[in-house]
Short mmCIF file of C-alpha atoms (C1' of nucleotides) in Angstrom, two decimals:
data_model
loop_
_atom_site.label_atom_id
_atom_site.label_comp_id
_atom_site.label_asym_id
_atom_site.label_seq_id
_atom_site.Cartn_x
_atom_site.Cartn_y
_atom_site.Cartn_z
CA MET X 17 -25.91 40.17 -61.60
CA PRO X 18 -25.75 40.56 -65.22
CA GLU X 19 -25.47 43.35 -67.69
CA GLY X 20 -22.98 42.99 -70.51
CA HIS X 21 -19.94 43.88 -68.40
CA THR X 22 -20.60 40.91 -66.07
CA ILE X 23 -20.92 38.53 -68.99
CA HIS X 24 -17.69 39.64 -70.67
CA ARG X 25 -15.90 39.40 -67.36
CA LEU X 26 -17.16 35.84 -66.87
CA ALA X 27 -16.08 34.89 -70.38
CA ALA X 28 -12.55 36.13 -69.70
CA ASP X 29 -12.40 34.42 -66.32
CA HIS X 30 -13.68 31.08 -67.64
CA LYS X 31 -11.47 31.18 -70.71
CA CYS X 32 -8.51 31.66 -68.43
CA ARG X 33 -9.49 28.82 -66.07
CA PHE X 34 -10.75 26.27 -68.60
CA GLY X 35 -9.77 27.28 -72.14
CA GLY X 36 -7.79 24.65 -74.05
CA ARG X 37 -8.27 22.09 -71.29
CA ALA X 38 -10.32 18.94 -70.90
CA VAL X 39 -13.12 19.89 -68.54
CA ALA X 40 -15.24 17.72 -66.29
CA ALA X 41 -18.89 18.77 -66.59
CA SER X 42 -21.66 17.73 -64.24
CA SER X 43 -25.11 18.81 -63.15
CA LEU X 44 -27.28 18.05 -60.15
CA GLN X 45 -30.34 19.30 -62.03
CA GLY X 46 -32.26 17.07 -64.40
CA ARG X 47 -32.70 20.03 -66.75
CA PHE X 48 -29.11 19.94 -67.96
CA ALA X 49 -27.90 16.52 -66.80
CA ALA X 50 -27.85 15.09 -70.34
CA GLY X 51 -26.12 18.14 -71.75
CA ALA X 52 -23.45 18.07 -69.09
CA ALA X 53 -22.86 14.36 -69.64
CA SER X 54 -22.38 14.87 -73.36
CA ILE X 55 -19.57 17.42 -72.96
CA ASP X 56 -17.97 15.83 -69.91
CA GLY X 57 -14.26 15.35 -70.47
CA HIS X 58 -14.14 17.32 -73.74
CA VAL X 59 -11.68 20.11 -74.44
CA LEU X 60 -13.17 23.60 -74.08
CA VAL X 61 -11.91 25.32 -77.22
CA ASP X 62 -13.27 28.83 -76.66
CA VAL X 63 -15.48 31.00 -74.46
CA SER X 64 -17.11 34.09 -75.90
CA ALA X 65 -19.58 36.77 -74.84
CA TYR X 66 -22.07 38.62 -77.05
CA GLY X 67 -24.28 41.06 -75.21
CA LYS X 68 -25.67 39.08 -72.30
CA HIS X 69 -25.05 35.67 -73.89
CA LEU X 70 -22.19 33.29 -73.12
CA PHE X 71 -21.00 30.53 -75.50
CA TYR X 72 -18.70 27.67 -74.48
CA SER X 73 -17.44 25.90 -77.60
CA PHE X 74 -16.43 22.26 -77.23
CA THR X 75 -17.06 21.00 -80.77
CA GLU X 76 -18.95 22.46 -83.74
CA ALA X 77 -22.09 20.69 -82.64
CA GLN X 78 -21.56 21.13 -78.91
CA ILE X 79 -21.72 24.73 -77.83
CA VAL X 80 -23.07 25.44 -74.36
CA HIS X 81 -25.21 28.56 -74.43
CA VAL X 82 -25.74 30.30 -71.09
CA HIS X 83 -27.98 33.27 -70.38
CA LEU X 84 -28.11 34.28 -66.74
CA GLY X 85 -31.42 36.13 -66.94
CA LEU X 86 -32.33 38.01 -63.81
CA TYR X 87 -31.41 35.34 -61.28
CA GLY X 88 -28.52 33.45 -62.74
CA THR X 89 -25.12 33.42 -61.03
CA PHE X 90 -21.72 31.91 -61.63
CA ALA X 91 -19.32 31.23 -58.79
CA SER X 92 -15.76 30.07 -59.41
CA GLY X 93 -12.52 29.39 -57.64
CA ARG X 94 -9.49 27.17 -57.20
CA GLN X 95 -9.81 23.56 -56.12
CA PRO X 96 -11.00 22.14 -53.81
CA ALA X 97 -14.51 22.99 -55.03
CA PRO X 98 -17.33 23.20 -52.47
CA GLN X 99 -19.56 20.16 -52.01
CA PRO X 100 -22.15 20.28 -54.84
CA ARG X 101 -25.60 21.01 -53.41
CA GLY X 102 -29.08 22.16 -54.35
CA ALA X 103 -30.09 23.28 -57.81
CA LEU X 104 -26.62 23.25 -59.32
CA ARG X 105 -27.25 23.57 -63.06
CA LEU X 106 -23.71 23.07 -64.27
CA ARG X 107 -20.31 22.55 -62.75
CA LEU X 108 -17.19 22.84 -64.87
CA ALA X 109 -14.01 21.59 -63.26
CA THR X 110 -10.37 20.78 -63.87
CA ARG X 111 -7.82 19.53 -61.39
CA THR X 112 -7.10 23.15 -60.45
CA ASP X 113 -10.30 25.18 -60.98
CA TRP X 114 -14.09 25.01 -60.76
CA ALA X 115 -17.12 27.09 -61.75
CA ASP X 116 -20.76 26.59 -60.67
CA LEU X 117 -23.82 27.88 -62.53
CA ARG X 118 -27.17 28.33 -60.78
CA GLY X 119 -30.54 29.87 -61.65
CA ALA X 120 -29.81 30.72 -65.28
CA THR X 121 -32.63 31.41 -67.71
CA ALA X 122 -30.82 29.41 -70.39
CA CYS X 123 -28.24 26.65 -70.21
CA GLU X 124 -28.48 24.52 -73.32
CA LEU X 125 -26.44 22.68 -75.92
CA LEU X 126 -26.47 24.30 -79.37
CA ASN X 127 -24.85 23.65 -82.73
CA ARG X 128 -23.25 26.37 -84.85
CA ALA X 129 -26.41 27.16 -86.78
CA GLU X 130 -28.39 27.60 -83.59
CA ARG X 131 -25.76 29.92 -82.18
CA ALA X 132 -25.79 31.91 -85.43
CA ALA X 133 -29.56 32.31 -85.08
CA ILE X 134 -29.12 33.87 -81.64
CA LEU X 135 -26.35 36.19 -82.82
CA ALA X 136 -28.45 37.23 -85.82
CA ARG X 137 -31.11 38.75 -83.62
CA LEU X 138 -28.67 40.77 -81.50
CA GLY X 139 -27.70 44.36 -82.19
CA PRO X 140 -24.07 45.51 -81.89
CA ASP X 141 -22.37 44.92 -78.52
CA PRO X 142 -20.39 48.01 -77.49
CA LEU X 143 -17.90 45.76 -75.69
CA ARG X 144 -16.91 43.92 -78.87
CA ARG X 145 -14.01 45.32 -80.82
CA ARG X 146 -15.62 45.54 -84.25
CA ALA X 147 -19.08 46.54 -83.05
CA ASP X 148 -20.77 48.90 -85.53
CA ALA X 149 -22.62 51.78 -83.88
CA GLU X 150 -24.27 52.60 -87.21
CA LEU X 151 -26.24 49.35 -87.14
CA ALA X 152 -27.90 50.47 -83.92
CA TRP X 153 -28.39 53.97 -85.32
CA ALA X 154 -30.20 52.55 -88.35
CA ARG X 155 -32.78 51.02 -86.01
CA LEU X 156 -32.97 53.87 -83.50
CA SER X 157 -33.22 56.72 -85.93
CA VAL X 158 -36.44 55.51 -87.56
CA SER X 159 -38.24 54.44 -84.39
CA ARG X 160 -41.02 56.24 -82.59
CA ARG X 161 -40.28 54.26 -79.43
CA PRO X 162 -38.62 56.16 -76.58
CA ILE X 163 -34.83 56.02 -76.38
CA GLY X 164 -35.18 54.52 -72.88
CA ALA X 165 -36.93 51.49 -74.39
CA LEU X 166 -34.64 51.26 -77.43
CA LEU X 167 -31.47 51.06 -75.31
CA MET X 168 -32.90 48.01 -73.53
CA ASP X 169 -33.88 46.25 -76.75
CA GLN X 170 -31.21 43.62 -77.38
CA SER X 171 -31.94 43.58 -81.10
CA VAL X 172 -30.98 47.26 -81.23
CA LEU X 173 -28.03 47.12 -78.85
CA ALA X 174 -26.65 44.05 -77.06
CA GLY X 175 -25.50 44.09 -73.46
CA VAL X 176 -27.22 47.17 -72.07
CA GLY X 177 -29.53 46.62 -69.09
CA ASN X 178 -31.48 48.76 -66.68
CA VAL X 179 -28.56 50.34 -64.83
CA PHE X 180 -26.64 51.39 -67.96
CA ARG X 181 -29.84 52.66 -69.58
CA ALA X 182 -30.57 55.01 -66.71
CA GLU X 183 -27.00 56.12 -66.09
CA THR X 184 -25.85 56.72 -69.67
CA LEU X 185 -28.98 58.74 -70.49
CA PHE X 186 -28.34 60.81 -67.38
CA ARG X 187 -24.69 61.39 -68.25
CA ARG X 188 -25.63 62.57 -71.75
CA GLY X 189 -28.51 64.71 -70.46
CA ILE X 190 -31.06 62.93 -72.66
CA GLY X 191 -34.68 62.58 -71.55
CA PRO X 192 -35.60 58.86 -71.67
CA HIS X 193 -39.01 59.55 -73.24
CA ARG X 194 -37.57 61.15 -76.34
CA PRO X 195 -38.41 59.09 -79.45
CA GLY X 196 -35.41 57.50 -81.14
CA ARG X 197 -36.13 59.31 -84.40
CA GLU X 198 -35.79 62.68 -82.65
CA LEU X 199 -32.23 61.97 -81.54
CA ALA X 200 -29.49 63.78 -83.46
CA HIS X 201 -26.75 61.61 -84.95
CA ALA X 202 -24.17 63.43 -82.84
CA GLN X 203 -26.17 62.63 -79.69
CA TRP X 204 -26.21 58.97 -80.62
CA ASP X 205 -22.46 58.98 -81.25
CA ALA X 206 -21.90 60.51 -77.83
CA LEU X 207 -24.25 57.97 -76.22
CA TRP X 208 -22.39 55.10 -77.89
CA VAL X 209 -19.02 56.40 -76.69
CA GLU X 210 -20.48 56.75 -73.20
CA LEU X 211 -21.91 53.22 -73.24
CA ARG X 212 -18.66 51.73 -74.42
CA SER X 213 -16.56 53.52 -71.87
CA LEU X 214 -18.87 52.78 -68.94
CA LEU X 215 -19.25 49.13 -69.95
CA ARG X 216 -15.47 48.78 -70.26
CA ALA X 217 -14.98 50.37 -66.87
CA GLY X 218 -17.54 47.86 -65.53
CA VAL X 219 -15.56 44.95 -66.96
CA ARG X 220 -12.37 46.23 -65.35
CA ALA X 221 -13.91 46.99 -61.95
CA GLY X 222 -16.33 44.06 -61.80
CA ARG X 223 -19.12 46.46 -60.86
CA ILE X 224 -20.92 49.46 -62.31
CA VAL X 225 -19.71 52.90 -61.29
CA THR X 226 -20.95 55.81 -63.37
CA THR X 227 -20.41 58.80 -61.07
CA ARG X 228 -17.46 61.13 -61.51
CA ARG X 229 -15.24 61.49 -58.50
CA GLU X 230 -16.31 65.07 -57.78
CA HIS X 231 -19.90 63.87 -57.34
CA GLY X 232 -19.16 61.64 -54.39
CA PRO X 233 -18.45 57.99 -53.56
CA GLU X 234 -21.86 56.57 -54.51
CA PRO X 235 -21.87 54.47 -57.69
CA TYR X 236 -24.97 55.83 -59.49
CA TYR X 237 -26.51 59.18 -60.41
CA VAL X 238 -30.16 58.10 -60.70
CA TYR X 239 -30.52 54.30 -60.67
CA ARG X 240 -32.64 53.22 -57.68
CA ARG X 241 -32.69 56.77 -56.35
CA ALA X 242 -36.37 57.64 -56.89
CA GLY X 243 -37.43 60.61 -54.76
CA GLN X 244 -33.87 61.46 -53.72
CA PRO X 245 -32.15 64.68 -54.81
CA CYS X 246 -30.24 64.67 -58.08
CA ARG X 247 -26.48 64.78 -57.40
CA ILE X 248 -26.11 67.68 -59.85
CA CYS X 249 -29.21 69.87 -59.52
CA ALA X 250 -30.98 68.53 -56.39
CA SER X 251 -34.30 67.98 -58.22
CA ALA X 252 -36.13 64.85 -57.09
CA VAL X 253 -35.16 61.81 -59.17
CA ARG X 254 -38.21 60.31 -60.84
CA SER X 255 -39.13 56.74 -61.70
CA GLU X 256 -41.75 54.90 -63.71
CA PRO X 257 -42.00 51.60 -65.57
CA MET X 258 -40.65 51.62 -69.13
CA ALA X 259 -40.05 48.54 -71.27
CA GLY X 260 -41.02 46.30 -68.35
CA ARG X 261 -38.45 47.68 -65.93
CA THR X 262 -38.21 50.63 -63.59
CA LEU X 263 -36.75 53.66 -65.32
CA TYR X 264 -35.01 56.40 -63.29
CA TRP X 265 -34.22 59.90 -64.50
CA CYS X 266 -33.75 63.51 -63.45
CA PRO X 267 -36.47 65.66 -65.09
CA SER X 268 -34.31 68.76 -64.90
CA CYS X 269 -30.91 67.43 -66.10
CA GLN X 270 -32.62 65.29 -68.76
CA PRO X 271 -35.17 67.49 -70.54
CA GLY X 272 -37.48 66.28 -73.29
"C1'" DG S 3 -37.77 33.16 -40.49
"C1'" DG S 4 -40.74 35.61 -43.95
"C1'" DC S 5 -41.38 39.14 -47.34
"C1'" DT S 6 -39.88 42.11 -51.15
"C1'" DT S 7 -37.14 43.26 -54.78
"C1'" DA S 8 -33.81 42.61 -58.62
"C1'" DT S 9 -28.60 44.54 -63.39
"C1'" DG S 10 -33.70 39.61 -68.11
"C1'" DC S 11 -36.35 37.55 -71.30
"C1'" DG S 12 -39.76 34.48 -73.68
"C1'" DC S 13 -44.39 33.71 -74.15
"C1'" DA S 14 -49.51 34.21 -74.34
"C1'" DG S 15 -52.92 37.18 -75.73
"C1'" DT R 6 -48.78 44.33 -71.30
"C1'" DG R 7 -48.53 41.02 -67.75
"C1'" DC R 8 -46.89 36.67 -66.09
"C1'" DG R 9 -43.59 33.07 -64.87
"C1'" DC R 10 -39.19 31.61 -64.15
"C1'" DC R 11 -37.16 29.77 -59.17
"C1'" DT R 12 -31.97 32.54 -56.94
"C1'" DA R 13 -29.86 35.83 -53.78
"C1'" DA R 14 -29.67 39.77 -51.01
"C1'" DG R 15 -31.64 43.24 -48.25
"C1'" DC R 16 -34.98 44.46 -45.00
"C1'" DC R 17 -38.07 43.69 -41.22
"C1'" DA R 18 -39.85 41.25 -37.16
#
DNA sequence: GGCTTATGCGCAG
DNA sequence: TGCGCCTAAGCCA
């Protein structure tokens, strides 16, 4: 399940399995049958991840764009692949490897201009090497919206989802309701460093763990812990909807 | 087996 | 702001 770390991990995995090779593409679902047929047998030149978007480049005019959304999953492995069944959106396969996509919000064929249009509306992705934190700051620092909503806005910052929003704000002791414009530049810098390091750790581990060792074996401080005691101060963790998703925070460790 | 929930997002209004 | 997407996992009976 997908925040940016999952997407970057998939890109690396798929690049390793299929990059530079002619790939058989098929689909059991009408929705992408034509797209799969048109790339079938072509060489996969590159796989890249931006925020929560995946791009599989075959030719300049044939780039498969995948967005997992809330439900999408990729499974992969070494041949023999399992019998294709059900709503299989896309299978990529070589003689040695396979990958199956199901349930994605987006799986479509784009050209370069269409990919550029998607990238143009994304903010910096903390997992990308040359990501510019100042671009996000320029948006955040003039906004009256709460920081908890801004972190989830993919045009401000790409790749952050509900778990990283809750956990990074907790780790920096920032109240999620604080308007972006009331954040100090130094606080934003610290938040960016935190996001990048937690996302990178997520890519390495293949799952999100934000707790420090001395705070126990559980992976999260506040995410999905409404009503339970804060691991630091024992106050009850609170929750409420913000930006369409459930926000979790500790009212005592995260003032404001 | 059914029901609920979910790490996301585009769209209508 | 609320809905729909249409999958998987966790929980309950």
